[in-house]
PDB file of C-alpha atoms in Angstrom:
ATOM      1  CA  MET A   1      27.705   3.152   6.719  1.00 52.00           C
ATOM      2  CA  SER A   2      29.346   4.716   3.578  1.00 48.00           C
ATOM      3  CA  GLU A   3      29.215   8.311   2.849  1.00 54.00           C
ATOM      4  CA  ARG A   4      27.284   7.495  -0.199  1.00 75.00           C
ATOM      5  CA  THR A   5      24.712   5.327   1.271  1.00 91.00           C
ATOM      6  CA  VAL A   6      20.854   5.719   0.583  1.00 95.00           C
ATOM      7  CA  VAL A   7      18.271   4.540   2.988  1.00 96.00           C
ATOM      8  CA  ALA A   8      14.592   3.516   1.702  1.00 97.00           C
ATOM      9  CA  VAL A   9      11.916   2.988   4.313  1.00 96.00           C
ATOM     10  CA  ASP A  10       8.365   1.777   3.664  1.00 93.00           C
ATOM     11  CA  VAL A  11       5.863   2.320   6.353  1.00 90.00           C
ATOM     12  CA  GLY A  12       2.565   0.149   6.109  1.00 78.00           C
ATOM     13  CA  GLY A  13      -0.094  -0.835   8.448  1.00 66.00           C
ATOM     14  CA  SER A  14       1.564  -4.324   9.264  1.00 67.00           C
ATOM     15  CA  GLY A  15       5.175  -3.133   9.565  1.00 81.00           C
ATOM     16  CA  LEU A  16       7.999  -0.797   8.717  1.00 91.00           C
ATOM     17  CA  ARG A  17      10.611  -2.098   6.434  1.00 93.00           C
ATOM     18  CA  LEU A  18      14.155  -0.570   5.782  1.00 96.00           C
ATOM     19  CA  THR A  19      16.779  -1.206   3.374  1.00 95.00           C
ATOM     20  CA  THR A  20      20.022   0.522   2.370  1.00 93.00           C
ATOM     21  CA  TYR A  21      22.124   0.751  -0.741  1.00 93.00           C
ATOM     22  CA  ALA A  22      25.845   1.532  -1.284  1.00 88.00           C
ATOM     23  CA  ALA A  23      27.896  -0.747  -3.037  1.00 77.00           C
ATOM     24  CA  GLY A  24      25.039  -3.101  -3.213  1.00 87.00           C
ATOM     25  CA  ARG A  25      21.566  -3.593  -1.589  1.00 91.00           C
ATOM     26  CA  GLY A  26      21.435  -4.486   2.191  1.00 89.00           C
ATOM     27  CA  PRO A  27      18.983  -6.775   3.864  1.00 90.00           C
ATOM     28  CA  VAL A  28      15.486  -5.715   4.598  1.00 92.00           C
ATOM     29  CA  ARG A  29      15.157  -4.832   8.316  1.00 92.00           C
ATOM     30  CA  THR A  30      11.753  -4.707   9.980  1.00 91.00           C
ATOM     31  CA  ALA A  31      10.100  -2.989  12.801  1.00 89.00           C
ATOM     32  CA  ALA A  32       6.342  -2.434  13.966  1.00 77.00           C
ATOM     33  CA  GLY A  33       4.201  -0.519  11.410  1.00 65.00           C
ATOM     34  CA  ALA A  34       2.001   2.545  11.638  1.00 61.00           C
ATOM     35  CA  ARG A  35       0.354   3.016  15.005  1.00 65.00           C
ATOM     36  CA  VAL A  36      -2.771   5.180  14.424  1.00 60.00           C
ATOM     37  CA  GLY A  37      -4.312   7.267  17.317  1.00 58.00           C
ATOM     38  CA  VAL A  38      -6.658  10.034  17.651  1.00 54.00           C
ATOM     39  CA  GLY A  39      -3.922  12.327  16.632  1.00 61.00           C
ATOM     40  CA  GLY A  40      -3.192  10.460  13.607  1.00 69.00           C
ATOM     41  CA  ILE A  41       0.032   8.216  13.083  1.00 79.00           C
ATOM     42  CA  ASP A  42       2.511   8.156  15.778  1.00 84.00           C
ATOM     43  CA  LEU A  43       5.359   9.452  13.695  1.00 87.00           C
ATOM     44  CA  ALA A  44       7.879   9.783  16.451  1.00 89.00           C
ATOM     45  CA  SER A  45       7.897   5.911  17.199  1.00 90.00           C
ATOM     46  CA  LEU A  46       8.186   5.100  13.535  1.00 92.00           C
ATOM     47  CA  VAL A  47      11.234   7.343  13.237  1.00 93.00           C
ATOM     48  CA  ALA A  48      12.729   5.831  16.525  1.00 94.00           C
ATOM     49  CA  ASP A  49      12.293   2.647  15.245  1.00 93.00           C
ATOM     50  CA  ALA A  50      14.072   3.404  11.940  1.00 94.00           C
ATOM     51  CA  ARG A  51      16.787   5.054  13.581  1.00 94.00           C
ATOM     52  CA  ALA A  52      17.497   1.917  15.857  1.00 93.00           C
ATOM     53  CA  LEU A  53      17.671  -0.222  12.927  1.00 92.00           C
ATOM     54  CA  LEU A  54      20.121   2.205  11.298  1.00 90.00           C
ATOM     55  CA  ASP A  55      22.236   2.331  14.542  1.00 89.00           C
ATOM     56  CA  ALA A  56      22.396  -1.391  14.738  1.00 86.00           C
ATOM     57  CA  ASP A  57      23.769  -1.725  11.215  1.00 72.00           C
ATOM     58  CA  GLU A  58      26.976  -3.651  11.160  1.00 56.00           C
ATOM     59  CA  LYS A  59      28.439  -1.057   8.759  1.00 54.00           C
ATOM     60  CA  ALA A  60      28.480   1.689  11.921  1.00 50.00           C
ATOM     61  CA  THR A  61      31.879   3.206  12.521  1.00 48.00           C
ATOM     62  CA  ALA A  62      34.268   1.679  15.100  1.00 49.00           C
ATOM     63  CA  ALA A  63      32.985   4.452  17.371  1.00 52.00           C
ATOM     64  CA  GLY A  64      29.601   3.150  17.363  1.00 54.00           C
ATOM     65  CA  GLN A  65      28.180   6.244  15.643  1.00 57.00           C
ATOM     66  CA  PRO A  66      26.725   5.660  12.217  1.00 58.00           C
ATOM     67  CA  GLU A  67      27.704   7.938   9.652  1.00 68.00           C
ATOM     68  CA  THR A  68      25.314  10.304   7.853  1.00 84.00           C
ATOM     69  CA  PRO A  69      23.277   8.735   4.947  1.00 91.00           C
ATOM     70  CA  GLU A  70      23.412  10.762   1.883  1.00 94.00           C
ATOM     71  CA  VAL A  71      19.780  10.339   0.850  1.00 96.00           C
ATOM     72  CA  VAL A  72      16.566   9.027   2.834  1.00 97.00           C
ATOM     73  CA  VAL A  73      13.224   8.360   1.074  1.00 97.00           C
ATOM     74  CA  TRP A  74      10.442   7.650   3.606  1.00 97.00           C
ATOM     75  CA  SER A  75       7.444   5.968   2.076  1.00 95.00           C
ATOM     76  CA  MET A  76       4.374   5.840   4.307  1.00 89.00           C
ATOM     77  CA  ARG A  77       0.847   4.794   4.177  1.00 81.00           C
ATOM     78  CA  GLY A  78      -1.769   7.445   5.405  1.00 79.00           C
ATOM     79  CA  LEU A  79       0.424  10.516   4.295  1.00 81.00           C
ATOM     80  CA  LEU A  80      -2.474  12.346   2.850  1.00 78.00           C
ATOM     81  CA  PHE A  81      -5.021  11.708   5.520  1.00 76.00           C
ATOM     82  CA  LEU A  82      -3.376  10.738   8.954  1.00 75.00           C
ATOM     83  CA  ALA A  83      -0.397  12.936   9.112  1.00 83.00           C
ATOM     84  CA  ASP A  84       0.881  16.522   8.599  1.00 88.00           C
ATOM     85  CA  ARG A  85       3.072  16.040   5.645  1.00 91.00           C
ATOM     86  CA  ALA A  86       5.370  18.951   6.534  1.00 91.00           C
ATOM     87  CA  GLU A  87       5.773  17.701  10.005  1.00 93.00           C
ATOM     88  CA  VAL A  88       6.431  14.235   8.421  1.00 94.00           C
ATOM     89  CA  LEU A  89       9.271  15.691   6.634  1.00 94.00           C
ATOM     90  CA  ARG A  90      10.956  17.763   9.390  1.00 95.00           C
ATOM     91  CA  THR A  91      10.675  14.647  11.673  1.00 95.00           C
ATOM     92  CA  VAL A  92      12.182  12.227   9.446  1.00 96.00           C
ATOM     93  CA  ALA A  93      14.783  14.643   8.304  1.00 95.00           C
ATOM     94  CA  ALA A  94      15.853  15.419  11.930  1.00 95.00           C
ATOM     95  CA  GLY A  95      15.602  11.764  13.181  1.00 95.00           C
ATOM     96  CA  LEU A  96      17.480  10.084  10.512  1.00 94.00           C
ATOM     97  CA  GLY A  97      19.932  12.923   9.748  1.00 92.00           C
ATOM     98  CA  ALA A  98      20.407  12.408   5.998  1.00 93.00           C
ATOM     99  CA  ARG A  99      21.712  15.061   3.714  1.00 94.00           C
ATOM    100  CA  ARG A 100      18.674  14.921   1.399  1.00 96.00           C
ATOM    101  CA  THR A 101      15.298  13.668   2.610  1.00 97.00           C
ATOM    102  CA  VAL A 102      12.233  12.656   0.642  1.00 97.00           C
ATOM    103  CA  VAL A 103       8.912  11.908   2.100  1.00 96.00           C
ATOM    104  CA  VAL A 104       6.489  10.234  -0.484  1.00 95.00           C
ATOM    105  CA  SER A 105       2.949   8.685  -0.598  1.00 92.00           C
ATOM    106  CA  ASP A 106       3.079   4.782  -0.587  1.00 89.00           C
ATOM    107  CA  ALA A 107       0.996   5.221  -3.622  1.00 90.00           C
ATOM    108  CA  VAL A 108       3.857   6.833  -5.569  1.00 94.00           C
ATOM    109  CA  ALA A 109       6.446   4.216  -4.115  1.00 94.00           C
ATOM    110  CA  ASN A 110       4.045   1.527  -5.342  1.00 93.00           C
ATOM    111  CA  LEU A 111       3.853   3.000  -8.620  1.00 95.00           C
ATOM    112  CA  VAL A 112       7.763   3.350  -9.057  1.00 96.00           C
ATOM    113  CA  GLY A 113       8.519  -0.122  -7.426  1.00 96.00           C
ATOM    114  CA  ALA A 114       5.774  -1.788  -9.800  1.00 95.00           C
ATOM    115  CA  THR A 115       7.164  -0.195 -13.185  1.00 95.00           C
ATOM    116  CA  GLY A 116      10.690  -0.029 -12.168  1.00 95.00           C
ATOM    117  CA  ARG A 117      11.045   3.484 -13.566  1.00 94.00           C
ATOM    118  CA  ILE A 118       9.885   7.314 -13.073  1.00 94.00           C
ATOM    119  CA  GLY A 119       7.723   7.761 -15.780  1.00 93.00           C
ATOM    120  CA  PRO A 120       3.935   7.735 -16.818  1.00 95.00           C
ATOM    121  CA  GLY A 121       1.987   4.895 -15.347  1.00 96.00           C
ATOM    122  CA  ALA A 122      -0.484   3.804 -12.954  1.00 97.00           C
ATOM    123  CA  VAL A 123      -0.851   1.179 -10.416  1.00 96.00           C
ATOM    124  CA  VAL A 124      -3.695  -0.089  -8.452  1.00 96.00           C
ATOM    125  CA  ALA A 125      -2.855  -1.923  -4.955  1.00 92.00           C
ATOM    126  CA  ALA A 126      -5.129  -4.456  -3.826  1.00 92.00           C
ATOM    127  CA  GLY A 127      -4.152  -5.441  -0.339  1.00 88.00           C
ATOM    128  CA  THR A 128      -6.250  -4.913   2.925  1.00 87.00           C
ATOM    129  CA  GLY A 129      -7.086  -1.443   1.466  1.00 87.00           C
ATOM    130  CA  ALA A 130      -7.312  -0.711  -2.259  1.00 91.00           C
ATOM    131  CA  VAL A 131      -6.026   2.676  -3.890  1.00 90.00           C
ATOM    132  CA  ALA A 132      -5.119   3.303  -7.625  1.00 95.00           C
ATOM    133  CA  PHE A 133      -2.582   6.061  -8.443  1.00 95.00           C
ATOM    134  CA  GLY A 134      -1.472   7.570 -11.905  1.00 97.00           C
ATOM    135  CA  THR A 135       1.004  10.274 -12.781  1.00 96.00           C
ATOM    136  CA  ASP A 136       3.438  11.550 -15.300  1.00 95.00           C
ATOM    137  CA  PHE A 137       5.431  13.025 -12.487  1.00 95.00           C
ATOM    138  CA  ALA A 138       4.776  16.326 -14.003  1.00 93.00           C
ATOM    139  CA  GLY A 139       1.473  17.888 -14.399  1.00 91.00           C
ATOM    140  CA  GLN A 140      -0.839  15.119 -13.555  1.00 94.00           C
ATOM    141  CA  TRP A 141      -1.000  13.207 -10.102  1.00 95.00           C
ATOM    142  CA  ARG A 142      -4.409  11.401  -9.527  1.00 96.00           C
ATOM    143  CA  ARG A 143      -5.231   9.086  -6.607  1.00 94.00           C
ATOM    144  CA  VAL A 144      -8.406   6.819  -6.938  1.00 95.00           C
ATOM    145  CA  ASP A 145     -10.123   5.561  -3.961  1.00 92.00           C
ATOM    146  CA  GLY A 146      -8.061   4.554  -0.665  1.00 87.00           C
ATOM    147  CA  TRP A 147     -10.674   6.036   1.523  1.00 87.00           C
ATOM    148  CA  GLY A 148     -10.885   3.193   3.601  1.00 85.00           C
ATOM    149  CA  HIS A 149     -13.341   0.094   3.925  1.00 89.00           C
ATOM    150  CA  VAL A 150     -16.243   2.190   5.417  1.00 90.00           C
ATOM    151  CA  LEU A 151     -16.270   4.573   2.655  1.00 92.00           C
ATOM    152  CA  GLY A 152     -14.521   3.208  -0.059  1.00 92.00           C
ATOM    153  CA  ASP A 153     -11.527   0.764  -0.872  1.00 93.00           C
ATOM    154  CA  ALA A 154     -13.690  -0.997  -3.462  1.00 96.00           C
ATOM    155  CA  GLY A 155     -11.626  -4.098  -4.860  1.00 97.00           C
ATOM    156  CA  SER A 156      -9.830  -4.635  -1.526  1.00 95.00           C
ATOM    157  CA  ALA A 157      -9.404  -7.667   0.553  1.00 95.00           C
ATOM    158  CA  ALA A 158     -11.483  -6.078   3.554  1.00 94.00           C
ATOM    159  CA  VAL A 159     -14.318  -5.132   1.327  1.00 97.00           C
ATOM    160  CA  LEU A 160     -14.474  -8.427  -0.341  1.00 98.00           C
ATOM    161  CA  GLY A 161     -14.396 -10.230   3.271  1.00 97.00           C
ATOM    162  CA  MET A 162     -17.175  -7.825   4.466  1.00 97.00           C
ATOM    163  CA  GLU A 163     -19.120  -8.812   1.230  1.00 98.00           C
ATOM    164  CA  GLY A 164     -18.551 -12.451   1.838  1.00 98.00           C
ATOM    165  CA  LEU A 165     -19.852 -11.879   5.402  1.00 98.00           C
ATOM    166  CA  ARG A 166     -22.911 -10.177   4.189  1.00 98.00           C
ATOM    167  CA  ALA A 167     -23.570 -13.083   1.695  1.00 98.00           C
ATOM    168  CA  ALA A 168     -23.242 -15.386   4.518  1.00 98.00           C
ATOM    169  CA  LEU A 169     -25.460 -13.739   6.779  1.00 98.00           C
ATOM    170  CA  ARG A 170     -28.139 -13.386   3.905  1.00 98.00           C
ATOM    171  CA  ALA A 171     -28.107 -17.161   3.952  1.00 98.00           C
ATOM    172  CA  HIS A 172     -28.200 -17.439   7.780  1.00 98.00           C
ATOM    173  CA  ASP A 173     -31.426 -15.120   7.437  1.00 98.00           C
ATOM    174  CA  GLY A 174     -33.005 -16.866   4.527  1.00 97.00           C
ATOM    175  CA  LEU A 175     -32.644 -14.042   2.300  1.00 97.00           C
ATOM    176  CA  PRO A 176     -32.172 -14.124  -1.497  1.00 95.00           C
ATOM    177  CA  ASP A 177     -28.538 -14.049  -2.816  1.00 95.00           C
ATOM    178  CA  GLY A 178     -27.205 -15.630   0.247  1.00 98.00           C
ATOM    179  CA  SER A 179     -24.281 -18.204   0.391  1.00 98.00           C
ATOM    180  CA  PRO A 180     -24.830 -21.245   2.458  1.00 98.00           C
ATOM    181  CA  ALA A 181     -21.104 -22.270   1.518  1.00 98.00           C
ATOM    182  CA  LEU A 182     -19.726 -18.989   2.976  1.00 98.00           C
ATOM    183  CA  LEU A 183     -21.846 -19.125   5.948  1.00 98.00           C
ATOM    184  CA  GLU A 184     -20.434 -22.552   6.649  1.00 98.00           C
ATOM    185  CA  ALA A 185     -16.765 -21.561   5.670  1.00 98.00           C
ATOM    186  CA  ALA A 186     -16.899 -18.200   7.731  1.00 98.00           C
ATOM    187  CA  THR A 187     -18.431 -19.883  10.970  1.00 98.00           C
ATOM    188  CA  ALA A 188     -15.429 -22.366  10.707  1.00 98.00           C
ATOM    189  CA  LEU A 189     -13.172 -19.515  10.351  1.00 97.00           C
ATOM    190  CA  ILE A 190     -14.174 -16.905  12.786  1.00 96.00           C
ATOM    191  CA  GLY A 191     -17.011 -18.353  15.022  1.00 97.00           C
ATOM    192  CA  PRO A 192     -20.914 -18.306  15.280  1.00 97.00           C
ATOM    193  CA  PRO A 193     -22.454 -15.283  13.238  1.00 98.00           C
ATOM    194  CA  GLU A 194     -23.746 -13.729  16.554  1.00 97.00           C
ATOM    195  CA  THR A 195     -20.187 -12.740  17.268  1.00 96.00           C
ATOM    196  CA  TRP A 196     -19.312 -11.225  13.967  1.00 96.00           C
ATOM    197  CA  PRO A 197     -20.648  -7.753  14.607  1.00 95.00           C
ATOM    198  CA  ARG A 198     -18.483  -7.239  17.658  1.00 93.00           C
ATOM    199  CA  GLN A 199     -15.312  -8.720  15.822  1.00 92.00           C
ATOM    200  CA  VAL A 200     -15.424  -6.443  12.850  1.00 92.00           C
ATOM    201  CA  MET A 201     -17.182  -3.197  14.082  1.00 89.00           C
ATOM    202  CA  THR A 202     -15.500  -2.648  17.539  1.00 81.00           C
ATOM    203  CA  THR A 203     -11.993  -3.599  17.144  1.00 82.00           C
ATOM    204  CA  PRO A 204      -9.154  -1.304  15.881  1.00 78.00           C
ATOM    205  CA  ASP A 205      -7.983  -4.131  13.601  1.00 83.00           C
ATOM    206  CA  ALA A 206     -11.336  -4.540  11.881  1.00 89.00           C
ATOM    207  CA  PRO A 207      -9.946  -3.982   8.200  1.00 89.00           C
ATOM    208  CA  GLU A 208      -7.528  -6.750   9.058  1.00 88.00           C
ATOM    209  CA  ARG A 209     -10.015  -9.290  10.371  1.00 93.00           C
ATOM    210  CA  LEU A 210     -12.241  -8.432   7.312  1.00 95.00           C
ATOM    211  CA  ALA A 211      -9.421  -8.975   4.992  1.00 94.00           C
ATOM    212  CA  ALA A 212      -8.762 -12.491   6.541  1.00 95.00           C
ATOM    213  CA  VAL A 213     -12.156 -13.638   5.430  1.00 97.00           C
ATOM    214  CA  ALA A 214     -11.229 -12.751   1.848  1.00 97.00           C
ATOM    215  CA  PRO A 215      -9.482 -16.162   1.042  1.00 97.00           C
ATOM    216  CA  ILE A 216     -12.530 -18.019   1.926  1.00 97.00           C
ATOM    217  CA  VAL A 217     -14.531 -16.041  -0.745  1.00 98.00           C
ATOM    218  CA  THR A 218     -11.879 -16.634  -3.359  1.00 98.00           C
ATOM    219  CA  VAL A 219     -11.574 -20.230  -2.459  1.00 98.00           C
ATOM    220  CA  ALA A 220     -15.539 -20.840  -2.733  1.00 98.00           C
ATOM    221  CA  ALA A 221     -15.637 -18.930  -6.044  1.00 98.00           C
ATOM    222  CA  VAL A 222     -14.466 -22.173  -7.754  1.00 96.00           C
ATOM    223  CA  ASP A 223     -17.953 -23.654  -6.957  1.00 96.00           C
ATOM    224  CA  ASP A 224     -20.284 -21.026  -5.470  1.00 98.00           C
ATOM    225  CA  PRO A 225     -21.745 -18.686  -7.770  1.00 98.00           C
ATOM    226  CA  VAL A 226     -22.436 -16.037  -5.245  1.00 98.00           C
ATOM    227  CA  ALA A 227     -18.682 -16.098  -4.214  1.00 98.00           C
ATOM    228  CA  ARG A 228     -17.766 -16.024  -7.811  1.00 98.00           C
ATOM    229  CA  GLU A 229     -19.793 -12.908  -8.587  1.00 98.00           C
ATOM    230  CA  LEU A 230     -18.150 -11.183  -5.609  1.00 98.00           C
ATOM    231  CA  CYS A 231     -14.752 -11.849  -6.955  1.00 98.00           C
ATOM    232  CA  ALA A 232     -15.794 -10.717 -10.327  1.00 98.00           C
ATOM    233  CA  ARG A 233     -17.137  -7.470  -8.850  1.00 98.00           C
ATOM    234  CA  THR A 234     -13.718  -6.953  -7.038  1.00 98.00           C
ATOM    235  CA  GLY A 235     -11.640  -7.395 -10.144  1.00 98.00           C
ATOM    236  CA  SER A 236     -13.960  -5.041 -12.014  1.00 98.00           C
ATOM    237  CA  ALA A 237     -13.515  -2.403  -9.134  1.00 98.00           C
ATOM    238  CA  LEU A 238      -9.839  -2.649  -9.313  1.00 98.00           C
ATOM    239  CA  ALA A 239      -9.688  -2.392 -13.183  1.00 98.00           C
ATOM    240  CA  GLN A 240     -12.277   0.636 -13.024  1.00 98.00           C
ATOM    241  CA  ALA A 241      -9.839   2.410 -10.478  1.00 98.00           C
ATOM    242  CA  LEU A 242      -6.804   1.564 -12.546  1.00 98.00           C
ATOM    243  CA  LEU A 243      -8.063   3.052 -15.821  1.00 98.00           C
ATOM    244  CA  ARG A 244      -9.254   6.050 -14.207  1.00 98.00           C
ATOM    245  CA  ALA A 245      -6.029   6.770 -12.576  1.00 97.00           C
ATOM    246  CA  ALA A 246      -4.277   6.305 -15.887  1.00 97.00           C
ATOM    247  CA  GLU A 247      -6.779   8.497 -17.833  1.00 96.00           C
ATOM    248  CA  GLY A 248      -4.863  11.423 -19.704  1.00 95.00           C
ATOM    249  CA  LEU A 249      -1.495   9.854 -19.253  1.00 95.00           C
ATOM    250  CA  PRO A 250       0.616   9.424 -22.571  1.00 88.00           C
ATOM    251  CA  THR A 251       1.174   5.739 -23.301  1.00 89.00           C
ATOM    252  CA  PRO A 252       1.198   4.881 -19.315  1.00 93.00           C
ATOM    253  CA  THR A 253       2.518   1.547 -18.138  1.00 95.00           C
ATOM    254  CA  LEU A 254      -0.345  -0.087 -16.261  1.00 97.00           C
ATOM    255  CA  THR A 255       0.278  -2.541 -13.333  1.00 97.00           C
ATOM    256  CA  ALA A 256      -1.308  -3.855 -10.162  1.00 96.00           C
ATOM    257  CA  THR A 257       0.181  -5.204  -6.716  1.00 92.00           C
ATOM    258  CA  GLY A 258      -1.202  -6.555  -3.641  1.00 90.00           C
ATOM    259  CA  GLY A 259      -1.785  -9.877  -1.985  1.00 91.00           C
ATOM    260  CA  LEU A 260      -5.310  -9.908  -3.179  1.00 95.00           C
ATOM    261  CA  LEU A 261      -4.095 -10.504  -6.820  1.00 96.00           C
ATOM    262  CA  SER A 262      -2.786 -13.920  -5.938  1.00 96.00           C
ATOM    263  CA  ALA A 263      -6.372 -15.079  -6.055  1.00 97.00           C
ATOM    264  CA  ALA A 264      -7.078 -16.189  -9.757  1.00 97.00           C
ATOM    265  CA  PRO A 265     -10.808 -15.465  -9.688  1.00 97.00           C
ATOM    266  CA  VAL A 266      -9.707 -11.842  -8.790  1.00 98.00           C
ATOM    267  CA  ALA A 267      -6.851 -11.302 -11.215  1.00 98.00           C
ATOM    268  CA  SER A 268      -8.790 -12.894 -13.826  1.00 97.00           C
ATOM    269  CA  ALA A 269     -11.749 -10.609 -13.430  1.00 98.00           C
ATOM    270  CA  LEU A 270      -9.174  -7.728 -13.511  1.00 98.00           C
ATOM    271  CA  ASP A 271      -7.666  -8.570 -16.628  1.00 98.00           C
ATOM    272  CA  GLU A 272     -10.942  -9.361 -18.381  1.00 98.00           C
ATOM    273  CA  ALA A 273     -12.195  -5.840 -17.510  1.00 98.00           C
ATOM    274  CA  LEU A 274      -8.941  -4.265 -18.658  1.00 98.00           C
ATOM    275  CA  ALA A 275      -9.283  -6.229 -21.947  1.00 98.00           C
ATOM    276  CA  ARG A 276     -12.931  -4.963 -22.569  1.00 97.00           C
ATOM    277  CA  ALA A 277     -11.557  -1.509 -22.307  1.00 97.00           C
ATOM    278  CA  GLY A 278      -8.892  -2.493 -24.731  1.00 96.00           C
ATOM    279  CA  ALA A 279      -6.076  -2.297 -22.152  1.00 97.00           C
ATOM    280  CA  THR A 280      -3.484  -4.651 -20.423  1.00 96.00           C
ATOM    281  CA  ARG A 281      -1.386  -4.534 -17.432  1.00 96.00           C
ATOM    282  CA  SER A 282       2.559  -5.222 -17.153  1.00 96.00           C
ATOM    283  CA  PRO A 283       3.645  -7.559 -14.341  1.00 95.00           C
ATOM    284  CA  ALA A 284       4.627  -5.671 -11.210  1.00 95.00           C
ATOM    285  CA  LEU A 285       8.438  -5.653 -10.853  1.00 96.00           C
ATOM    286  CA  GLY A 286       8.554  -4.546  -7.110  1.00 94.00           C
ATOM    287  CA  GLY A 287       6.609  -3.027  -4.273  1.00 91.00           C
ATOM    288  CA  ALA A 288       6.747   0.247  -2.318  1.00 91.00           C
ATOM    289  CA  LEU A 289       9.991  -0.463  -0.694  1.00 94.00           C
ATOM    290  CA  ASP A 290      11.659  -1.098  -4.004  1.00 96.00           C
ATOM    291  CA  GLY A 291      10.312   2.151  -5.300  1.00 96.00           C
ATOM    292  CA  ALA A 292      11.507   4.117  -2.364  1.00 97.00           C
ATOM    293  CA  LEU A 293      14.991   2.611  -3.082  1.00 97.00           C
ATOM    294  CA  LEU A 294      14.896   3.542  -6.792  1.00 97.00           C
ATOM    295  CA  LEU A 295      13.839   7.154  -5.805  1.00 97.00           C
ATOM    296  CA  ALA A 296      16.817   7.131  -3.427  1.00 96.00           C
ATOM    297  CA  ARG A 297      19.323   6.151  -5.849  1.00 95.00           C
ATOM    298  CA  HIS A 298      18.006   8.417  -8.469  1.00 96.00           C
ATOM    299  CA  LEU A 299      18.262  11.553  -6.354  1.00 96.00           C
ATOM    300  CA  LEU A 300      21.719  10.455  -5.384  1.00 94.00           C
ATOM    301  CA  GLU A 301      22.645  10.053  -9.241  1.00 93.00           C
ATOM    302  CA  THR A 302      20.836  13.127 -10.617  1.00 95.00           C
ATOM    303  CA  GLY A 303      20.404  15.512  -7.902  1.00 93.00           C
ATOM    304  CA  GLN A 304      16.738  15.656  -8.170  1.00 92.00           C
ATOM    305  CA  VAL A 305      13.618  14.009  -8.139  1.00 94.00           C
ATOM    306  CA  PRO A 306      10.070  15.172  -9.252  1.00 93.00           C
ATOM    307  CA  ALA A 307       8.243  16.949  -6.292  1.00 92.00           C
ATOM    308  CA  HIS A 308       4.579  17.486  -5.350  1.00 94.00           C
ATOM    309  CA  PRO A 309       3.273  19.249  -2.164  1.00 92.00           C
ATOM    310  CA  ALA A 310       1.039  16.261  -1.413  1.00 91.00           C
ATOM    311  CA  TYR A 311       2.657  13.134  -2.761  1.00 93.00           C
ATOM    312  CA  LEU A 312       6.275  13.641  -2.893  1.00 94.00           C
ATOM    313  CA  LEU A 313       8.204  16.356  -0.741  1.00 94.00           C
ATOM    314  CA  VAL A 314      11.978  16.937  -0.963  1.00 95.00           C
ATOM    315  CA  ARG A 315      14.049  18.520   1.579  1.00 92.00           C
TER     316      ARG A 315
END
């Protein structure tokens, strides 16, 4: 590993991804994602996994000992609520041994990756969960939602899947505003309605199970008015969060990321809601890992990155 190598790590619920940059960008290597228990995120295991990926790098020295990276940027989901930020910084610095270490919320890394720069902007991420974030990297740092599917995450795949199941159950019970189409599709996907509460209320992967239902809602939206309305509300919720995150920023770049936006009914509703507010979004250039790498290279080249006690910590 070159003495001027930088390392970018992005930790999400579904996986840990790591890449390096020296003369050029290295391959993306992966490990298991964030494990959450009663004490929060199992940080020690994550850092050990990242260390193992670095140790396996073919650029390690002949003696088998990897050289010290110049910069590590560690982007992590759950930094605000599921971990002690100062402890994350200490553990990552000790475990990966870089000369400079940055720990950043995945919301910030998503913004930098999506816009391709460190400047005024806002991003809404619509995956299993949903969160919007806007900043000028100086005086304003604003997160909107990201509270989890029970308390928030409006516009997320988990909430859309949950609303789809609710509409299906209304049809099952003969109540107004139910969707027989969603009832049929959901039963084919996850089994009889009597099994749904156990599947989505008692399992640790409930958000992911709910998110897996979202595609049947977006597909049904072509012909089913109930599903179409659910997708419209989803896109509108994402637009509302994005606009709030950007409020007060000077000429911000607005963008959106996340797998749910591959669904045309949701993406169209998002853009229509932005247009009604006189706004448009720019295409996302990358994701959180790209943002972490850009921050790492910026620190290497300039010697500094913007810091914030909650969202971006530097050591």
